[in-house]
PDB file of C-alpha atoms in Angstrom:
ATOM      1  CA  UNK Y   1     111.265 119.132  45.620  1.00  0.00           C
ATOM      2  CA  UNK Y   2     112.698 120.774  48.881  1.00  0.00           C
ATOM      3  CA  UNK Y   3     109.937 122.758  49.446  1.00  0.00           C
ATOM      4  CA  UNK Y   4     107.502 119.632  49.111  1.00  0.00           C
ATOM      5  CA  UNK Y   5     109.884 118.018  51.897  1.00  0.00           C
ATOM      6  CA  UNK Y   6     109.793 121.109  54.117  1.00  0.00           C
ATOM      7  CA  UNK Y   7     106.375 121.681  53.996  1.00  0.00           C
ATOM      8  CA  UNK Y   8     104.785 118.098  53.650  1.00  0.00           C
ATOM      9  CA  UNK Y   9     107.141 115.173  54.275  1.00  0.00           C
ATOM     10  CA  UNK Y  10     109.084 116.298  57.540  1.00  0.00           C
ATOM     11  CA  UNK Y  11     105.856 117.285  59.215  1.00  0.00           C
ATOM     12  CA  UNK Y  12     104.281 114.013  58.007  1.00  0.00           C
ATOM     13  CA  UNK Y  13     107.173 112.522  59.339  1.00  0.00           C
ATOM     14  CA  UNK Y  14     107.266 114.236  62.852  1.00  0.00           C
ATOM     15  CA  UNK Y  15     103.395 113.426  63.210  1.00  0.00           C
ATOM     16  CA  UNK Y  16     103.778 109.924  62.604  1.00  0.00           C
ATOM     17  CA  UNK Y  17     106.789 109.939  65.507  1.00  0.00           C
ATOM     18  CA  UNK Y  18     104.346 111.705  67.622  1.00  0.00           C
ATOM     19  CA  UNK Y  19     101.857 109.189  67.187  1.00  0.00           C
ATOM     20  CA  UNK Y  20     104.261 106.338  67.684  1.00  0.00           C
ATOM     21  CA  UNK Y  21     105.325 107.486  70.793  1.00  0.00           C
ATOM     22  CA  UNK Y  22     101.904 108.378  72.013  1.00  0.00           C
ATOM     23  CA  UNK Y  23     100.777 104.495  71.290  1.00  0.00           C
ATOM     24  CA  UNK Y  24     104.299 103.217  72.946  1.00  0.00           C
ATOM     25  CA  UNK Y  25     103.108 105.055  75.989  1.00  0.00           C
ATOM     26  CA  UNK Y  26      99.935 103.697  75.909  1.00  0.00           C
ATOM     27  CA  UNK Y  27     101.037 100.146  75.403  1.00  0.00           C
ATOM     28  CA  UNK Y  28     103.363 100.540  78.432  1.00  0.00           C
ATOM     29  CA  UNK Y  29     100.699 102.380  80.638  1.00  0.00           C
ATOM     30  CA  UNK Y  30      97.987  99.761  79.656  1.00  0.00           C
ATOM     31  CA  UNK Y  31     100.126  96.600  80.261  1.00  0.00           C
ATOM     32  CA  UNK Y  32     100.059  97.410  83.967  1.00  0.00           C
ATOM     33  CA  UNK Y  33      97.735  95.288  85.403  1.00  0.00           C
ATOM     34  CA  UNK Y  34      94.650  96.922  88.253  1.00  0.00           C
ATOM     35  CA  UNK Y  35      95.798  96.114  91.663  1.00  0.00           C
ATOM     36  CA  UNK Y  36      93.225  95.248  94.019  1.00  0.00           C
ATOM     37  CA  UNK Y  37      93.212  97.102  96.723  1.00  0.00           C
ATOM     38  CA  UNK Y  38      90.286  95.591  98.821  1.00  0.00           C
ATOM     39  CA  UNK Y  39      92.316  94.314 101.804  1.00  0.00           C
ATOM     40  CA  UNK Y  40      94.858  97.002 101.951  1.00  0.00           C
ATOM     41  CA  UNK Y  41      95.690  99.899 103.802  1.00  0.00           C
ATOM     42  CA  UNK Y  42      96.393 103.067 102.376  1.00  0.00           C
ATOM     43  CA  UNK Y  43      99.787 104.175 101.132  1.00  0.00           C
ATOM     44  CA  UNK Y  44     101.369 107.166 103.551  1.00  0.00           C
ATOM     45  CA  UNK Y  45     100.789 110.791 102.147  1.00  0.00           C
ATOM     46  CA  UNK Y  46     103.991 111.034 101.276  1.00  0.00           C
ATOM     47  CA  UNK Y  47     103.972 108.143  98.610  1.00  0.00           C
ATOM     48  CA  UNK Y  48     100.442 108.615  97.263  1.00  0.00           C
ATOM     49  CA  UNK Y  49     101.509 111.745  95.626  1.00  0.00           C
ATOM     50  CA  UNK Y  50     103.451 110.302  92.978  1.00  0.00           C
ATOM     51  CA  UNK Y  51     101.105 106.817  93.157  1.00  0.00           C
ATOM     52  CA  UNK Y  52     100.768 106.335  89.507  1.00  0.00           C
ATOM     53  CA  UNK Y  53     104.080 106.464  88.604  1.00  0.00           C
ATOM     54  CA  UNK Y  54     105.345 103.895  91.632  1.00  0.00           C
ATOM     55  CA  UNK Y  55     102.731 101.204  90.307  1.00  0.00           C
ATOM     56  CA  UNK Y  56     104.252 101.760  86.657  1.00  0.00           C
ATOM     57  CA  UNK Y  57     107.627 101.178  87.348  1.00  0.00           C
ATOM     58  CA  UNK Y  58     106.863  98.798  90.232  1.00  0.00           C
ATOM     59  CA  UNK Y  59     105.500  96.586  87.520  1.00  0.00           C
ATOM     60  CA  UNK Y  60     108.829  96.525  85.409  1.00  0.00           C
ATOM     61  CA  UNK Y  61     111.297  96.688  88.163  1.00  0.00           C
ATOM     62  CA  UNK Y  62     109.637  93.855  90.495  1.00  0.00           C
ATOM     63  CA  UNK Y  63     110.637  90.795  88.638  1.00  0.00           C
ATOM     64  CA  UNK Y  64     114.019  91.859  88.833  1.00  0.00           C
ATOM     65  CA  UNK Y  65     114.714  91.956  92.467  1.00  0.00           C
ATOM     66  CA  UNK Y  66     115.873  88.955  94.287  1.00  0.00           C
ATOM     67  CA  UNK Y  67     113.765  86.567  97.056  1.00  0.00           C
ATOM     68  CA  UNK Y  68     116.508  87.454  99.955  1.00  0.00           C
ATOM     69  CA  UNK Y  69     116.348  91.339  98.886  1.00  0.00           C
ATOM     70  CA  UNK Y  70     112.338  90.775  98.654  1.00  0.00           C
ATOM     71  CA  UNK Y  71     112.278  89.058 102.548  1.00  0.00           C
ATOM     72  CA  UNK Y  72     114.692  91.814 103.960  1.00  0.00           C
ATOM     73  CA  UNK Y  73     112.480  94.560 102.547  1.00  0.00           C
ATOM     74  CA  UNK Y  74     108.960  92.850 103.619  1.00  0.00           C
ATOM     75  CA  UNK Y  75     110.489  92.612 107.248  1.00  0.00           C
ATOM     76  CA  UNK Y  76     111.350  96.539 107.029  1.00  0.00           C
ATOM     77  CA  UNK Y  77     108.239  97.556 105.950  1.00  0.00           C
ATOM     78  CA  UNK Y  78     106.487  95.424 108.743  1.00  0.00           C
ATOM     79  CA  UNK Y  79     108.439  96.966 111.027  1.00  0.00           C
ATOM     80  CA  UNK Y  80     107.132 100.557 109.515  1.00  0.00           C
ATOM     81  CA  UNK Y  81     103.707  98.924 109.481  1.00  0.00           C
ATOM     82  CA  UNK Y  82     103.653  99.152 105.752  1.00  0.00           C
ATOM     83  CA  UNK Y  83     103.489  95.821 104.787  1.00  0.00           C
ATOM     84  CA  UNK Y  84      99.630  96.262 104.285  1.00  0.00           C
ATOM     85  CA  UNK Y  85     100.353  99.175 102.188  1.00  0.00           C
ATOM     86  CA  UNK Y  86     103.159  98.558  99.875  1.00  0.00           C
ATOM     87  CA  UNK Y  87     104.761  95.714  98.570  1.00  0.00           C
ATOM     88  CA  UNK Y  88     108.884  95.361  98.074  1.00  0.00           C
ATOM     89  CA  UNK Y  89     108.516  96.165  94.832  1.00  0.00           C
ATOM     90  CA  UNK Y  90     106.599  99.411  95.758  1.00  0.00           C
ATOM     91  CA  UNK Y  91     108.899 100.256  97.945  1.00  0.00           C
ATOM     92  CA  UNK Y  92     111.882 100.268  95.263  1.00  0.00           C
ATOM     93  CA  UNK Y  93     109.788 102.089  92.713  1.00  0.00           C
ATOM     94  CA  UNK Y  94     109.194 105.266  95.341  1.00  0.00           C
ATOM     95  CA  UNK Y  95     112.641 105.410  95.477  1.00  0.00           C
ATOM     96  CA  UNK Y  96     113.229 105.234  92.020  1.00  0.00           C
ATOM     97  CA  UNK Y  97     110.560 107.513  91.215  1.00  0.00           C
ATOM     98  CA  UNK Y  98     111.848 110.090  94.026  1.00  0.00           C
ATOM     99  CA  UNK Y  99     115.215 110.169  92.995  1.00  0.00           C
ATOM    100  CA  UNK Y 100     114.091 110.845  89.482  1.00  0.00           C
ATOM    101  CA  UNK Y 101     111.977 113.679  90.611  1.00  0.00           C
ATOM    102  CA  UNK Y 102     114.102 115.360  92.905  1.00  0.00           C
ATOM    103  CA  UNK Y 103     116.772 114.842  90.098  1.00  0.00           C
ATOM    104  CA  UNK Y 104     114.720 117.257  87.739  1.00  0.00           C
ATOM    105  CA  UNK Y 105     114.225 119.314  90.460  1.00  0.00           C
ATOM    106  CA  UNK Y 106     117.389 119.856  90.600  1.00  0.00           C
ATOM    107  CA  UNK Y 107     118.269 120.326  87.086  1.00  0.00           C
ATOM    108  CA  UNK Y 108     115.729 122.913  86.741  1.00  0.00           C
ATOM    109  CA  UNK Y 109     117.393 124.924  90.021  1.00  0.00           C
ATOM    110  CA  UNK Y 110     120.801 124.205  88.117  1.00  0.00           C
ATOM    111  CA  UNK Y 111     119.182 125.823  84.601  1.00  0.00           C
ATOM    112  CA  UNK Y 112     118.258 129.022  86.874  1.00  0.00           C
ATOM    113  CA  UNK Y 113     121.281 129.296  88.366  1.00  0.00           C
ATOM    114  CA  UNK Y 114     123.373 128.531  84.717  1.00  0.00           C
ATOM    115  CA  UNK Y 115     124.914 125.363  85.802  1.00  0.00           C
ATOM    116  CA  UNK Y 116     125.829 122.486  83.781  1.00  0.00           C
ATOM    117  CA  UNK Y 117     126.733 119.014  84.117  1.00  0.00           C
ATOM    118  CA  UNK Y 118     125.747 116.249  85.902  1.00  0.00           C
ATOM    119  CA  UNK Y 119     126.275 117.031  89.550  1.00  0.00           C
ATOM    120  CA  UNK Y 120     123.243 118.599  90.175  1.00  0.00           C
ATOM    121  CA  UNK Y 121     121.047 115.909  88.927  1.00  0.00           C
ATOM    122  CA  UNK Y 122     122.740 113.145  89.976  1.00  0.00           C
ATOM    123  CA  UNK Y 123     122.819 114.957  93.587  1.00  0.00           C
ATOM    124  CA  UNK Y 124     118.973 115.195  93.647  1.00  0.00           C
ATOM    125  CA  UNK Y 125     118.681 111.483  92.953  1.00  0.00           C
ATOM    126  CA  UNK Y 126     121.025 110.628  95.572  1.00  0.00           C
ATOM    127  CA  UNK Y 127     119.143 113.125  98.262  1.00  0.00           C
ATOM    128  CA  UNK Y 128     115.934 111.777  97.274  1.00  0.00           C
ATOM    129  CA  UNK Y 129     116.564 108.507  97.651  1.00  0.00           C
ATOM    130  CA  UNK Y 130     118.547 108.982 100.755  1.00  0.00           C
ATOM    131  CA  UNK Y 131     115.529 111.476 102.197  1.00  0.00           C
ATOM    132  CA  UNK Y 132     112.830 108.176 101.855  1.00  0.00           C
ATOM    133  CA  UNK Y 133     115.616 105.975 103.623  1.00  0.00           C
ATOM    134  CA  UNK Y 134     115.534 108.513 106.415  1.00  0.00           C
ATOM    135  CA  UNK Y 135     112.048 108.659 106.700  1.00  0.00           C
ATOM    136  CA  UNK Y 136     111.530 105.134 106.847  1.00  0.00           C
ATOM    137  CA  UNK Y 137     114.169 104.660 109.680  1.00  0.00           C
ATOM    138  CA  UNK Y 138     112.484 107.671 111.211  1.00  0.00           C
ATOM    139  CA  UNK Y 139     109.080 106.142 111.232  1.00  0.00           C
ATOM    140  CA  UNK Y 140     110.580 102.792 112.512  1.00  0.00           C
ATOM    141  CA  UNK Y 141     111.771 104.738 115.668  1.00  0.00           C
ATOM    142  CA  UNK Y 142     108.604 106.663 116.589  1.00  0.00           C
ATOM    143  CA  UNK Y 143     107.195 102.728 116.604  1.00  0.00           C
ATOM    144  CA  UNK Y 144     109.452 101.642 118.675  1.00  0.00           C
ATOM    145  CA  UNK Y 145     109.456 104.478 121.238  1.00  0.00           C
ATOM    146  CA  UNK Y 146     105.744 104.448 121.092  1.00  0.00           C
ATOM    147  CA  UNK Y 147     104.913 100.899 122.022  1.00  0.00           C
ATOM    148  CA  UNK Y 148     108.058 100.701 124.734  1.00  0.00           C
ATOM    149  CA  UNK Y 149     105.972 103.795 126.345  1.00  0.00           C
ATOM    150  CA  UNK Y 150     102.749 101.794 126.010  1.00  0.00           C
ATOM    151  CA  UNK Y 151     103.595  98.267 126.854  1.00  0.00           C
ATOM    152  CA  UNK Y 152     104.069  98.576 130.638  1.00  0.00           C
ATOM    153  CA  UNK Y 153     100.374  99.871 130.944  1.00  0.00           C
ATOM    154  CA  UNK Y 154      98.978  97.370 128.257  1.00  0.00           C
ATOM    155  CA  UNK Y 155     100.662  94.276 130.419  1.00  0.00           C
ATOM    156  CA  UNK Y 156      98.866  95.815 134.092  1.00  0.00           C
ATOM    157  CA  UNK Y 157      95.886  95.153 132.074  1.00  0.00           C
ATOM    158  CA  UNK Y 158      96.677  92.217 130.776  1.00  0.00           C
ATOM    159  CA  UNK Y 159      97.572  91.246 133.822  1.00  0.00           C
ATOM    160  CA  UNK Y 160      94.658  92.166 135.628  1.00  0.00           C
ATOM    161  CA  UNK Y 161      92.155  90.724 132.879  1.00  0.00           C
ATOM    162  CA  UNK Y 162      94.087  87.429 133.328  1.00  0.00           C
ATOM    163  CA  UNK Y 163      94.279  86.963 137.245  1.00  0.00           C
ATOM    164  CA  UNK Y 164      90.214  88.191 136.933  1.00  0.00           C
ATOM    165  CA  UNK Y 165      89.748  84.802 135.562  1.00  0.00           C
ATOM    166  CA  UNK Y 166      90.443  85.205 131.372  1.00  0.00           C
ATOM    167  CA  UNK Y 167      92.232  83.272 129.504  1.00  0.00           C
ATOM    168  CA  UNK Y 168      94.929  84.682 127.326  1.00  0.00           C
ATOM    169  CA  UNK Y 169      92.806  85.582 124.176  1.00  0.00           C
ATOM    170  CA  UNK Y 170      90.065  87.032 125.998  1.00  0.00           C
ATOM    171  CA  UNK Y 171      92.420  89.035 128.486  1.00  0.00           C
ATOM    172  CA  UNK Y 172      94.304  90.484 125.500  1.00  0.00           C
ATOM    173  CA  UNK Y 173      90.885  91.121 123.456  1.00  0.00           C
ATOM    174  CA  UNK Y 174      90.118  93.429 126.756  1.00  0.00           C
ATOM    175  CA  UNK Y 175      93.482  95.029 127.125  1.00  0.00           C
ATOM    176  CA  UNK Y 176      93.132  96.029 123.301  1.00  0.00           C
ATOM    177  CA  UNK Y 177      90.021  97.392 123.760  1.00  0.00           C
ATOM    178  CA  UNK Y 178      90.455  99.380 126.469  1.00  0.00           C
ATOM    179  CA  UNK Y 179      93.730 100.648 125.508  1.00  0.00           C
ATOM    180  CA  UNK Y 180      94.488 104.025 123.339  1.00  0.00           C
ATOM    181  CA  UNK Y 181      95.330 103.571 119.532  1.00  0.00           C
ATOM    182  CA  UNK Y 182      99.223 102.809 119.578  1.00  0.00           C
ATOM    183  CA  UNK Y 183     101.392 100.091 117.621  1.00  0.00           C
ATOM    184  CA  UNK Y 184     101.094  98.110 120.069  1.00  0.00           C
ATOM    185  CA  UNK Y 185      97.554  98.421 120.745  1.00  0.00           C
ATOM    186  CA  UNK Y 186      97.640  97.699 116.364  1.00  0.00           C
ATOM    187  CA  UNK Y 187      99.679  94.851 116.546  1.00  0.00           C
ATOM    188  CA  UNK Y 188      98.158  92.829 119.152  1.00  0.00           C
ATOM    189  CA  UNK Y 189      94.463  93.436 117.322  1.00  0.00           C
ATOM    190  CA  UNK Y 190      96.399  91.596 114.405  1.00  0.00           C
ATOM    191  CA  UNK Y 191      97.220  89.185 116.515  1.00  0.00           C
ATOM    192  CA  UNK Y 192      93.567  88.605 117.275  1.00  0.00           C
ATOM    193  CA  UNK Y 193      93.001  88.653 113.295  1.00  0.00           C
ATOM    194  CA  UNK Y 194      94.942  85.787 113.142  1.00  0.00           C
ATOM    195  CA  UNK Y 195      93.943  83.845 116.289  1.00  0.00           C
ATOM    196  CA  UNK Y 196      89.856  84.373 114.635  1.00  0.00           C
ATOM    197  CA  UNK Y 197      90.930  83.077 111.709  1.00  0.00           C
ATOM    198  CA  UNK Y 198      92.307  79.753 112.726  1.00  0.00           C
ATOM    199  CA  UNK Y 199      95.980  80.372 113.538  1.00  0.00           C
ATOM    200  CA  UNK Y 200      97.124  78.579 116.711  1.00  0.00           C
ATOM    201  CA  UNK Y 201      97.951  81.010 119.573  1.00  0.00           C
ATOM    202  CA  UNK Y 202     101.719  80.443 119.936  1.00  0.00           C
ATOM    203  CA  UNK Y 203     102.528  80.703 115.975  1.00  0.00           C
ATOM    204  CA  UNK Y 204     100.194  84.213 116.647  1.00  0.00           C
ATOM    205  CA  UNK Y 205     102.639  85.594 118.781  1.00  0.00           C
ATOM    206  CA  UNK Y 206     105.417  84.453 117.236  1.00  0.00           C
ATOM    207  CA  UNK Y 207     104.259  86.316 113.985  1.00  0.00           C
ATOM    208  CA  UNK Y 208     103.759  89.196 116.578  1.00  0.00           C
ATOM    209  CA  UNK Y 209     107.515  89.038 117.893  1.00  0.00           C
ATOM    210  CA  UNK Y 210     109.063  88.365 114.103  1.00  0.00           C
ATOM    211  CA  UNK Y 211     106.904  91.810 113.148  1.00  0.00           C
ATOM    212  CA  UNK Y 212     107.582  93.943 116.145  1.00  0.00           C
ATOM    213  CA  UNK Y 213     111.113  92.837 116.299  1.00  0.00           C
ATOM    214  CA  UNK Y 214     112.049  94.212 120.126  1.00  0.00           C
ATOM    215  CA  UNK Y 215     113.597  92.731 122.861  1.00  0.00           C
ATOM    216  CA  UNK Y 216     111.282  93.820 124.813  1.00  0.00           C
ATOM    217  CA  UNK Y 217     108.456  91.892 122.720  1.00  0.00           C
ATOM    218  CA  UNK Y 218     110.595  88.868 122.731  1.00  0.00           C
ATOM    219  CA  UNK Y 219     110.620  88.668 126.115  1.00  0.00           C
ATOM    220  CA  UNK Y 220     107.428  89.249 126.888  1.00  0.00           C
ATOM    221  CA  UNK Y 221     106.638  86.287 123.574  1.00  0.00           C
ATOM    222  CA  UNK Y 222     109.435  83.809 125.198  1.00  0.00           C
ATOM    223  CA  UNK Y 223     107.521  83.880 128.658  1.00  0.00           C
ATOM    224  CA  UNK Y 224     104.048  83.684 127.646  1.00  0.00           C
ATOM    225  CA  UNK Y 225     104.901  80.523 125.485  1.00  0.00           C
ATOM    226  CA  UNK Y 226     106.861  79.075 128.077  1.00  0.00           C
ATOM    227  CA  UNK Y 227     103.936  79.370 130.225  1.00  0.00           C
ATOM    228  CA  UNK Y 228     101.249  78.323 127.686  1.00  0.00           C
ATOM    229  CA  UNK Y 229     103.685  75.179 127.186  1.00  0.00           C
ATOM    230  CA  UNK Y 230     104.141  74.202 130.194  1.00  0.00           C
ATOM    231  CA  UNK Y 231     101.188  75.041 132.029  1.00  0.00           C
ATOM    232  CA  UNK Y 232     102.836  77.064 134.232  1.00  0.00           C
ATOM    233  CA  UNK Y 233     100.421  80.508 135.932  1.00  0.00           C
ATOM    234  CA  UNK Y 234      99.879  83.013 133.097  1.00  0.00           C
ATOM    235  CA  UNK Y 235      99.047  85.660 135.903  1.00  0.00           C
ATOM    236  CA  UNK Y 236     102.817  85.492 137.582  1.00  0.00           C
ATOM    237  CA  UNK Y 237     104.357  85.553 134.229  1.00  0.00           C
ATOM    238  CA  UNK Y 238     102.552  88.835 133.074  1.00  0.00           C
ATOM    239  CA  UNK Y 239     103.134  90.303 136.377  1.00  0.00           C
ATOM    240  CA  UNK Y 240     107.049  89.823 136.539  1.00  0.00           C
ATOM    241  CA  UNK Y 241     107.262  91.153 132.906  1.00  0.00           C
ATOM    242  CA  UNK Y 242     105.289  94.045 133.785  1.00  0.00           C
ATOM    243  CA  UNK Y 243     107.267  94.735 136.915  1.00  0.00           C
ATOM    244  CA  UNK Y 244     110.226  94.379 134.817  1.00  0.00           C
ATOM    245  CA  UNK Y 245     109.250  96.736 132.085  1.00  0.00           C
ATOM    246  CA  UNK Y 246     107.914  99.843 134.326  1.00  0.00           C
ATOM    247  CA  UNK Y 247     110.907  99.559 135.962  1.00  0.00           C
ATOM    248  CA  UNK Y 248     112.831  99.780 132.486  1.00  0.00           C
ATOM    249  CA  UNK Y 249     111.260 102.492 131.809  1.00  0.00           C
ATOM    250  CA  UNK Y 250     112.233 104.609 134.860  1.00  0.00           C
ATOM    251  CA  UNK Y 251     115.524 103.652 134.385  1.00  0.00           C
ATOM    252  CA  UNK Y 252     114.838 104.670 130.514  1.00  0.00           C
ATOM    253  CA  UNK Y 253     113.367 108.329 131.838  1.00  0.00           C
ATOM    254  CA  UNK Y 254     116.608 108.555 134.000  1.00  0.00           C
ATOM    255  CA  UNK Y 255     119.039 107.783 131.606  1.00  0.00           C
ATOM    256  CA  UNK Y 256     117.353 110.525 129.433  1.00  0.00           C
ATOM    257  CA  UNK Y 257     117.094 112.878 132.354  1.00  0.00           C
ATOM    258  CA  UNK Y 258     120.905 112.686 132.428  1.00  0.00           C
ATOM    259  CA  UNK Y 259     121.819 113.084 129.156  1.00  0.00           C
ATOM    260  CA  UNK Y 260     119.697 116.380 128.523  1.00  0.00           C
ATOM    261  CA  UNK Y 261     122.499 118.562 129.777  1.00  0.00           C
ATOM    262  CA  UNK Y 262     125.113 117.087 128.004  1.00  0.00           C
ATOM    263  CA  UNK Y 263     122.575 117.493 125.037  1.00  0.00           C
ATOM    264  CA  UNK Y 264     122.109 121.049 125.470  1.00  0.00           C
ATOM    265  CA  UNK Y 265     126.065 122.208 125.776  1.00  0.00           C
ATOM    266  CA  UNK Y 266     125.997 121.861 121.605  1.00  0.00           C
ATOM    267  CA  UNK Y 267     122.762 124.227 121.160  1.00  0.00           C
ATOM    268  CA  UNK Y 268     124.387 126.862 124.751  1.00  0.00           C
ATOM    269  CA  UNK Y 269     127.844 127.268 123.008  1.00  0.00           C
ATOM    270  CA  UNK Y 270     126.274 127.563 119.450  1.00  0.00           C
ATOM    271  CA  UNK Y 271     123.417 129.618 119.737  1.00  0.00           C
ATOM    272  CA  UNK Y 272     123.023 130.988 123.502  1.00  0.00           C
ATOM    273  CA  UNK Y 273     126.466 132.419 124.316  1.00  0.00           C
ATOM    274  CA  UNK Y 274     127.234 134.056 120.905  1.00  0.00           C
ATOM    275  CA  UNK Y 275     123.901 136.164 121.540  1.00  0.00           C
ATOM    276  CA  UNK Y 276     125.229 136.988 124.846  1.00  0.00           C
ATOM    277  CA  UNK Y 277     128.463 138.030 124.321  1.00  0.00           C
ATOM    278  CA  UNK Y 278     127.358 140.167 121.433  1.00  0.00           C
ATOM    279  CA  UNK Y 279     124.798 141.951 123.740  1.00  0.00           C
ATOM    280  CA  UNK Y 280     127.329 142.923 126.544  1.00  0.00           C
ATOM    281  CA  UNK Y 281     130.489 143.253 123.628  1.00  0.00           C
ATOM    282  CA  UNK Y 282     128.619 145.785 121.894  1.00  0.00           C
ATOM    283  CA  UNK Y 283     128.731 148.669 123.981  1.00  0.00           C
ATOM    284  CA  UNK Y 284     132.225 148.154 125.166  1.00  0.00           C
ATOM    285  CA  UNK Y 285     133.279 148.075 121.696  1.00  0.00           C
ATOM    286  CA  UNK Y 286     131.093 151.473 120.798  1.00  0.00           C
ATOM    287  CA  UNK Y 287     132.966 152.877 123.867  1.00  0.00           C
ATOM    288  CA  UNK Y 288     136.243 152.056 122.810  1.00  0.00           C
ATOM    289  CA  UNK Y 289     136.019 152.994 119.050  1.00  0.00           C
ATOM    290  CA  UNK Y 290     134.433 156.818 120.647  1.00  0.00           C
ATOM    291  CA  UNK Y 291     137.444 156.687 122.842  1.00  0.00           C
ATOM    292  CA  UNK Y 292     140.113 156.490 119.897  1.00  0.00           C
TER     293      UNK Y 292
END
């Protein structure tokens, strides 16, 4: 009787679990529904990797978020310009998913190195959630440094498509398309999106100022409506905020000019004078260690 449960009924037995857990995984995978993908943009690089997985657990995690944690999300990831690209609920599953990878990456450094306990997992989760939290606030400063370097230029054209005789929509269609690929140069072609499609002007660049979210842009939205309220000359407005931003930005390119020594004390007392003092110390020292 043993023998018939060693050699028949256990491996009968672990087949069967095999097979359940093979259909479970199956059911799971298959419940996800296709997402259509016609009118989006691609995810970054860095999240397409591990795509698969993000859409699986994106599916079971999303109804569990809240609306307010939903809305602050959305308004990050426009900020990012990844709000064409990934949903909230995206957004939490890469970080789920990268924590859980990194965590096994981890564990399998901790295995080599004959470690045990939690630490090192749990440490990989934590770094690779914290790494896509950098990454994002990274990517949301390279935005805004890029369009406050391109939005002085983009409002002389403006400006000088507007006093020419345009009106607002037509001056900023010709600012856009004679302006280099930027943010900027992205977010005002959305604004056009919307304008074509039957979205009044004003609510258009007050989508534009809620997605850029700088005070720059907020300015520069505040005065154009003003003017487009109250009929007052579009060409004077754009000229006065394009005064006012080249000369932020040389003030910007001075304030930075300053700083840079200050900046590089930390990087000449870490790295440049150790080198040098080794270099003349050395053949003192020689000299003295001969000399006794």
């Amino acid at each position: 009787m043993s023998n018939f449960m060693v050699t028949i009924v256990f491996p009968l037995l672990f087949a069967l679990a095999v097979l359940g857990l093979i259909a479970t995984i199956y059911n799971v995978v298959h419940a996800v529904p296709a997402e259509d993908r016609t009118f989006s943009d691609k995810p970054p690089p860095l999240i397409r990797r591990v795509w698969l997985p993000i859409q699986l657990v994106a599916h079971y995690v999303g109804p569990y978020l809240s609306i307010q944690f939903r809305e602050r999300t959305i308004k990050r990831l426009r900020r990012a310009e990844l709000d064409y690209s990934l949903s909230p609920q995206q957004w939490v599953a890469t970080k789920i998913v990268y924590a859980i990878v990194v965590g096994c990456l981890f564990k399998l450094v901790a295995k080599e190195l004959e470690a045990t306990g939690l630490v090192w997992p749990v440490t990989g989760a934590v770094l690779g959630t914290l790494y896509l939290d950098l990454w994002m606030r990274d990517r949301i400063k390279l935005i805004e440094l890029q369009i406050i370097k391109s939005l002085p230029n983009f409002l002389d054209m403006l400006t000088l498509s507007v006093e020419s005789g345009c009106n607002l929509t037509v001056g900023i269609g010709i600012a856009v398309e004679k302006s280099p690929d930027s943010p900027l140069r992205r977010g005002f072609q959305r604004l056009l999106r919307e304008i074509r499609s039957g979205r009044s002007r004003v609510d258009a660049l007050r989508a534009l100022e809620s997605r850029l979210d700088l005070s720059a842009i907020t300015s520069l939205v505040t005065a154009m409506v003003q003017a487009e309220k109250t009929g007052a000359s579009l060409g004077g407005v754009l000229r006065a905020q394009s005064t006012q931003r080249t000369n932020e930005r040389f003030a910007r390119a001075e304030k930075m000019a300053m700083e840079a020594p200050v900046k590089m004390l930390g990087p000449l007392i870490l790295c440049i004078f150790p080198c040098t003092f080794i270099v003349i110390g050395f053949p003192i020292a020689m000299k003295l260690m001969n000399t006794f």
